[in-house]
Structures are given as C-alpha cells and as structure tokens.
Short mmCIF file of C-alpha atoms in Angstrom, two decimals:
data_model
loop_
_atom_site.label_atom_id
_atom_site.label_comp_id
_atom_site.label_asym_id
_atom_site.label_seq_id
_atom_site.Cartn_x
_atom_site.Cartn_y
_atom_site.Cartn_z
CA MET A 1 -0.06 0.01 0.13
CA PRO A 2 1.58 3.28 -1.19
CA PHE A 3 2.39 5.78 1.62
CA LEU A 4 0.64 9.16 1.11
CA LYS A 5 2.46 12.04 2.34
CA ARG A 6 0.35 14.35 4.55
CA PRO A 7 0.15 17.94 3.81
CA PRO A 8 1.86 20.36 6.54
CA THR A 9 -0.66 21.54 9.27
CA SER A 10 1.31 24.64 9.73
CA PRO A 11 1.75 27.49 7.43
CA PRO A 12 4.87 27.93 5.64
CA LEU A 13 7.93 29.80 7.18
CA SER A 14 7.27 32.96 4.88
CA THR A 15 3.66 33.18 6.28
CA LEU A 16 4.72 33.05 9.75
CA LEU A 17 7.54 35.50 9.28
CA ASP A 18 4.90 38.07 7.82
CA ILE A 19 2.64 37.48 10.58
CA LYS A 20 5.43 38.15 13.15
CA SER A 21 6.39 41.08 11.53
CA GLN A 22 2.72 42.74 12.14
CA LYS A 23 2.84 45.15 14.67
CA CYS A 24 0.11 44.74 17.28
CA GLY A 25 -0.06 45.50 21.00
CA LEU A 26 2.62 47.19 22.87
CA ARG A 27 6.03 47.47 21.26
CA HIS A 28 9.12 49.01 22.06
CA THR A 29 10.71 51.92 19.87
CA VAL A 30 10.11 51.32 15.98
CA PHE A 31 12.14 53.38 13.60
CA SER A 32 10.78 54.33 10.09
CA ALA A 33 13.06 54.60 7.05
CA SER A 34 13.01 58.39 7.47
CA GLY A 35 14.25 58.12 11.00
CA ASN A 36 11.16 59.11 12.83
CA GLU A 37 10.81 56.77 16.02
CA TYR A 38 7.32 55.71 17.65
CA THR A 39 7.07 53.80 21.05
CA GLY A 40 3.91 52.57 22.16
CA GLU A 41 0.71 50.52 20.97
CA TRP A 42 -0.25 49.20 17.66
CA GLN A 43 -3.21 47.64 15.97
CA ASN A 44 -2.99 45.93 12.44
CA ASN A 45 0.27 47.43 11.96
CA LYS A 46 -0.76 51.00 12.55
CA LYS A 47 -0.08 53.11 15.82
CA HIS A 48 -3.50 52.56 17.77
CA GLY A 49 -3.73 53.45 21.39
CA LYS A 50 -1.28 55.51 23.51
CA GLY A 51 2.18 56.29 22.12
CA ASN A 52 5.16 58.57 21.74
CA GLN A 53 6.16 59.94 18.31
CA VAL A 54 9.56 61.64 17.69
CA TRP A 55 10.17 63.20 14.29
CA LYS A 56 13.68 63.13 13.28
CA LYS A 57 13.94 66.24 10.82
CA SER A 58 12.17 68.71 13.33
CA GLY A 59 12.73 67.01 16.50
CA ALA A 60 9.14 67.45 17.49
CA ILE A 61 7.28 65.26 19.89
CA TYR A 62 3.70 64.03 20.25
CA ASN A 63 2.68 62.05 23.21
CA GLY A 64 -0.94 60.96 23.57
CA GLU A 65 -3.68 58.85 21.94
CA TRP A 66 -3.51 57.32 18.36
CA LYS A 67 -6.20 55.72 16.16
CA PHE A 68 -5.26 53.79 13.09
CA GLY A 69 -2.10 55.38 12.61
CA LYS A 70 -3.27 58.93 13.20
CA ARG A 71 -3.25 61.27 16.23
CA ASP A 72 -6.83 60.74 17.78
CA GLY A 73 -7.90 61.62 21.23
CA TYR A 74 -5.88 63.51 23.92
CA GLY A 75 -2.30 64.48 23.26
CA THR A 76 0.41 66.96 23.55
CA TYR A 77 2.56 68.34 20.77
CA SER A 78 5.95 69.74 21.64
CA ILE A 79 8.69 71.27 19.33
CA LEU A 80 12.38 71.73 19.94
CA LEU A 81 13.91 75.09 20.07
CA PRO A 82 17.30 74.82 17.93
CA GLU A 83 18.83 77.72 20.03
CA SER A 84 18.37 76.13 23.54
CA LYS A 85 17.73 72.57 22.61
CA LYS A 86 14.59 72.54 24.92
CA TYR A 87 11.29 71.43 24.36
CA VAL A 88 8.43 73.75 24.58
CA LYS A 89 4.69 72.89 24.56
CA LYS A 90 2.89 73.99 21.44
CA TYR A 91 -0.64 72.27 21.76
CA CYS A 92 -2.21 70.13 24.41
CA GLY A 93 -5.76 68.76 23.84
CA GLU A 94 -8.01 66.89 21.75
CA TRP A 95 -7.39 65.40 18.30
CA THR A 96 -9.49 63.70 15.59
CA ASP A 97 -8.13 62.26 12.42
CA GLY A 98 -4.44 63.77 13.10
CA LYS A 99 -5.84 67.36 13.38
CA LYS A 100 -6.48 69.68 16.55
CA HIS A 101 -10.29 68.97 16.81
CA GLY A 102 -12.34 69.46 20.02
CA TYR A 103 -11.08 71.47 23.19
CA GLY A 104 -7.31 72.28 23.40
CA THR A 105 -4.70 75.05 24.47
CA TYR A 106 -2.20 76.28 21.83
CA PHE A 107 0.84 78.17 22.76
CA TYR A 108 2.00 80.75 20.11
CA LYS A 109 5.68 81.69 19.45
CA ASN A 110 5.04 85.27 20.41
CA SER A 111 3.67 84.21 23.75
CA SER A 112 0.01 84.50 23.03
CA VAL A 113 -2.16 81.45 24.29
CA TYR A 114 -5.48 80.23 22.92
CA GLU A 115 -7.86 78.05 24.89
CA GLY A 116 -10.99 76.85 23.40
CA GLU A 117 -12.61 74.78 20.74
CA TRP A 118 -11.02 73.49 17.52
CA SER A 119 -12.25 72.13 14.28
CA GLU A 120 -10.02 70.60 11.78
CA ASP A 121 -6.66 72.55 12.82
CA GLN A 122 -8.72 75.82 12.91
CA ARG A 123 -10.18 77.80 15.91
CA SER A 124 -13.83 77.26 15.68
CA GLY A 125 -16.55 77.51 18.32
CA TRP A 126 -16.07 79.13 21.91
CA GLY A 127 -12.51 80.22 22.58
CA ARG A 128 -10.44 82.80 24.72
CA ILE A 129 -7.14 84.07 23.49
CA TYR A 130 -4.52 86.08 25.68
CA TYR A 131 -2.53 88.31 23.52
CA ALA A 132 1.21 89.13 24.21
CA ASN A 133 0.41 92.83 24.47
CA GLY A 134 -2.09 92.22 27.14
CA ASP A 135 -5.44 92.24 25.02
CA ILE A 136 -7.99 89.33 25.56
CA TYR A 137 -10.71 88.10 23.45
CA GLU A 138 -13.32 85.78 24.38
CA GLY A 139 -16.27 84.73 22.54
CA LYS A 140 -17.24 82.65 19.20
CA TRP A 141 -14.73 81.84 16.47
CA LEU A 142 -15.05 80.49 12.94
CA ARG A 143 -12.07 79.46 10.69
CA ASP A 144 -9.50 81.06 12.92
CA LYS A 145 -11.38 84.36 13.14
CA ASN A 146 -13.49 86.14 15.55
CA HIS A 147 -17.16 85.30 14.47
CA GLY A 148 -20.31 85.65 16.32
CA GLU A 149 -20.78 87.08 19.88
CA GLY A 150 -17.76 88.00 21.73
CA ILE A 151 -15.91 90.38 24.07
CA PHE A 152 -12.67 92.05 23.29
CA ILE A 153 -10.78 93.80 26.19
CA PHE A 154 -7.92 96.07 25.34
CA SER A 155 -4.80 96.24 27.64
CA ASN A 156 -5.65 99.97 28.28
CA GLY A 157 -9.16 98.89 29.91
CA ASN A 158 -11.38 99.66 26.90
CA ARG A 159 -13.45 96.90 25.62
CA TYR A 160 -16.02 95.95 22.98
CA GLU A 161 -19.03 93.72 23.41
CA GLY A 162 -20.94 92.59 20.58
CA SER A 163 -21.15 90.94 17.19
CA TRP A 164 -18.02 89.89 14.96
CA ARG A 165 -17.86 88.80 11.40
CA GLU A 166 -14.70 87.25 9.94
CA GLY A 167 -12.42 88.98 12.50
CA LYS A 168 -13.99 92.48 12.44
CA LYS A 169 -16.74 94.16 14.68
CA ASP A 170 -19.78 93.91 12.44
CA GLY A 171 -23.24 94.13 13.60
CA ARG A 172 -24.60 95.47 16.93
CA GLY A 173 -22.21 96.32 19.59
CA LYS A 174 -21.04 98.45 22.45
CA PHE A 175 -17.59 100.02 22.87
CA TYR A 176 -16.61 101.20 26.35
CA TYR A 177 -13.78 103.89 26.18
CA CYS A 178 -13.20 103.60 29.92
CA ASP A 179 -10.25 105.63 29.58
CA LYS A 180 -12.30 108.51 28.37
CA GLY A 181 -15.35 107.70 30.09
CA GLN A 182 -17.50 107.34 27.10
CA LEU A 183 -19.82 104.49 25.62
CA TYR A 184 -20.60 103.92 21.99
CA GLU A 185 -23.77 101.82 21.16
CA GLY A 186 -24.79 101.11 17.65
CA LEU A 187 -24.11 99.35 14.54
CA TRP A 188 -20.75 98.31 13.02
CA VAL A 189 -19.85 97.39 9.52
CA ASP A 190 -16.38 95.90 8.61
CA GLY A 191 -14.94 97.15 11.96
CA VAL A 192 -16.16 100.56 11.49
CA PRO A 193 -18.99 102.37 13.56
CA LYS A 194 -21.59 103.36 11.20
CA CYS A 195 -24.61 104.66 13.26
CA GLY A 196 -25.27 104.84 17.03
CA THR A 197 -25.27 106.88 20.18
CA LEU A 198 -22.32 108.18 22.02
CA SER A 199 -22.59 108.98 25.47
CA ASP A 200 -20.82 109.66 28.70
CA PHE A 201 -20.13 106.59 30.78
CA GLY A 202 -18.06 106.54 33.88
CA ARG A 203 -16.54 109.89 33.20
CA ASP A 204 -15.73 110.65 36.78
CA GLY A 205 -13.53 107.68 37.27
CA ALA A 206 -12.02 107.76 33.77
CA PRO A 207 -8.09 108.38 33.86
CA MET A 208 -8.34 110.56 30.90
CA PRO A 209 -11.77 112.03 30.45
CA ALA A 210 -12.56 114.04 27.39
CA LYS A 211 -12.31 117.97 27.89
CA TYR A 212 -16.09 118.52 27.34
CA GLN A 213 -19.05 116.36 28.26
CA ILE A 214 -21.38 115.18 25.32
CA PRO A 215 -24.35 117.25 25.07
CA LYS A 216 -27.81 115.55 25.26
CA VAL A 217 -29.68 115.64 21.82
CA HIS A 218 -33.48 116.15 22.11
CA LEU A 219 -35.29 114.33 19.23
CA ILE A 220 -38.93 113.51 19.23
CA ASP A 221 -37.97 109.87 18.59
CA THR A 222 -34.44 108.92 18.91
CA GLN A 223 -34.98 105.36 18.16
CA LEU A 224 -36.74 106.17 14.94
CA VAL A 225 -33.85 108.34 13.75
CA LEU A 226 -31.57 105.33 14.56
CA ARG A 227 -33.49 102.60 12.60
CA GLU A 228 -33.90 104.73 9.63
CA ALA A 229 -30.03 105.17 9.59
CA GLU A 230 -29.42 101.48 10.18
CA SER A 231 -31.94 100.40 7.61
CA ALA A 232 -29.25 101.11 4.92
CA TYR A 233 -26.90 98.60 6.35
CA LEU A 234 -29.48 95.83 7.80
CA GLY A 235 -29.99 94.17 4.66
CA ARG A 236 -26.50 92.53 4.69
CA PHE A 237 -27.10 90.85 7.86
#
C-alpha cells in the first residue's frame, strides 16, 4: 500500500514571518525609514492606543492617543527650540483624524495663548485668547477668526462687547472707552461704527476724560432716527 505524504498542518515559514512582522499590541521603539521613532501601542500594523512619536527632521514630539495611525484623542505636541535645545509645548488637547479638533490649548511663538474649541486644525466654536500685548478676546470663532458674539478687552481697559464677522466688529455692539469715560452703542460694519449713540459713561472715574461732556440731543423719537439710519446696512445681515 503506497504511503501518502500528509500535507503540512502549519503555514509556511514565509507566512509565519509575515505574521510575526505585523505590529500589534505594545511595542518597543520602532524606527521608520525616514528616521522617525515611535514607542507605544499598535493594532493591525498601525499606531493605535497610547504612544510617543519623535520626528527626526524637526525634533518635534507627540505624546498621547492614536487611532489607526493618526493622532486621535487627547495628546500633547511639543517642538524643539534649535537655539536652546529645549522642548516647549505647542498644543495640548483633543485631536481627531490627525488634526486639532475639540477642546485644546495652543501656545504661540509670540507668547499669545489660545484656549478653546478647534475644528480641523482651526479655531472654531467658543474660545479665549490672551495676546502678548495684554489684550484678551473671549467669544465665538469660525475658521480661525472672531465670528459671532464676543468680548474684546484691550490692555488699556477699553472693551468691545457685541457681534463679529470674519475677524472684524460687525453688527450691533457696545464700545466702552473706559479711558475717556464714554460709551458708543450702535451698528458696526467691517470694523467701522456706522450709526449709533455716543454718551458719557463712567466719566468721573476715567483716567483721561474728554475735555467736554457730550451734550444731550433732544429728538422727538431717537429710536426712529436710529432705525432709519440702520436700515441702509441691515439688509446685509
């Protein structure tokens, strides 16, 4: 009776090596062809879970969560200063699909700091920014610009409260000239006040009050006059 050779029950060596080379679970540092290095968790040969990535060319570091090869979840991105060889934090917060998305804090080169909501690497939603010169803006953003309702406080104490459009005062708003003791209430278009009222406000406590008080204007219907003046601009809102 002829002897029949039984087929092998285990996969060939080439298949085993291929399976073994697939990165999955916690791994020690893995170097890419470009010299970047990653230490952390993998799934199906992709960075997935918690891990630390170092980019060789820039020296930047990301430490945080990954999902299918992209930064996703909570993480911190830091850059290397070439002069001092020290790391400084650039962004700390939420990521989605490799982009800043959700709530996070960004540290600018000029010492300004933004904390708030992001959408696909752009400031969008609610946020607050502290400028290096002492100014502060808090309110709505859209595609990296002040857009919607917001408050801008200047370093000298003056402030604007009202509507914004693409980074400019636009719509109804109030500008408090605290240094002069005056208040403007009215309509703004493209950052320029178009029609409204200017009155004394906190004049007695102002550091540099205007020389003369603003005289009262006596009109039969002040609001009617303002509505008629605003009607030329309201069609654009």
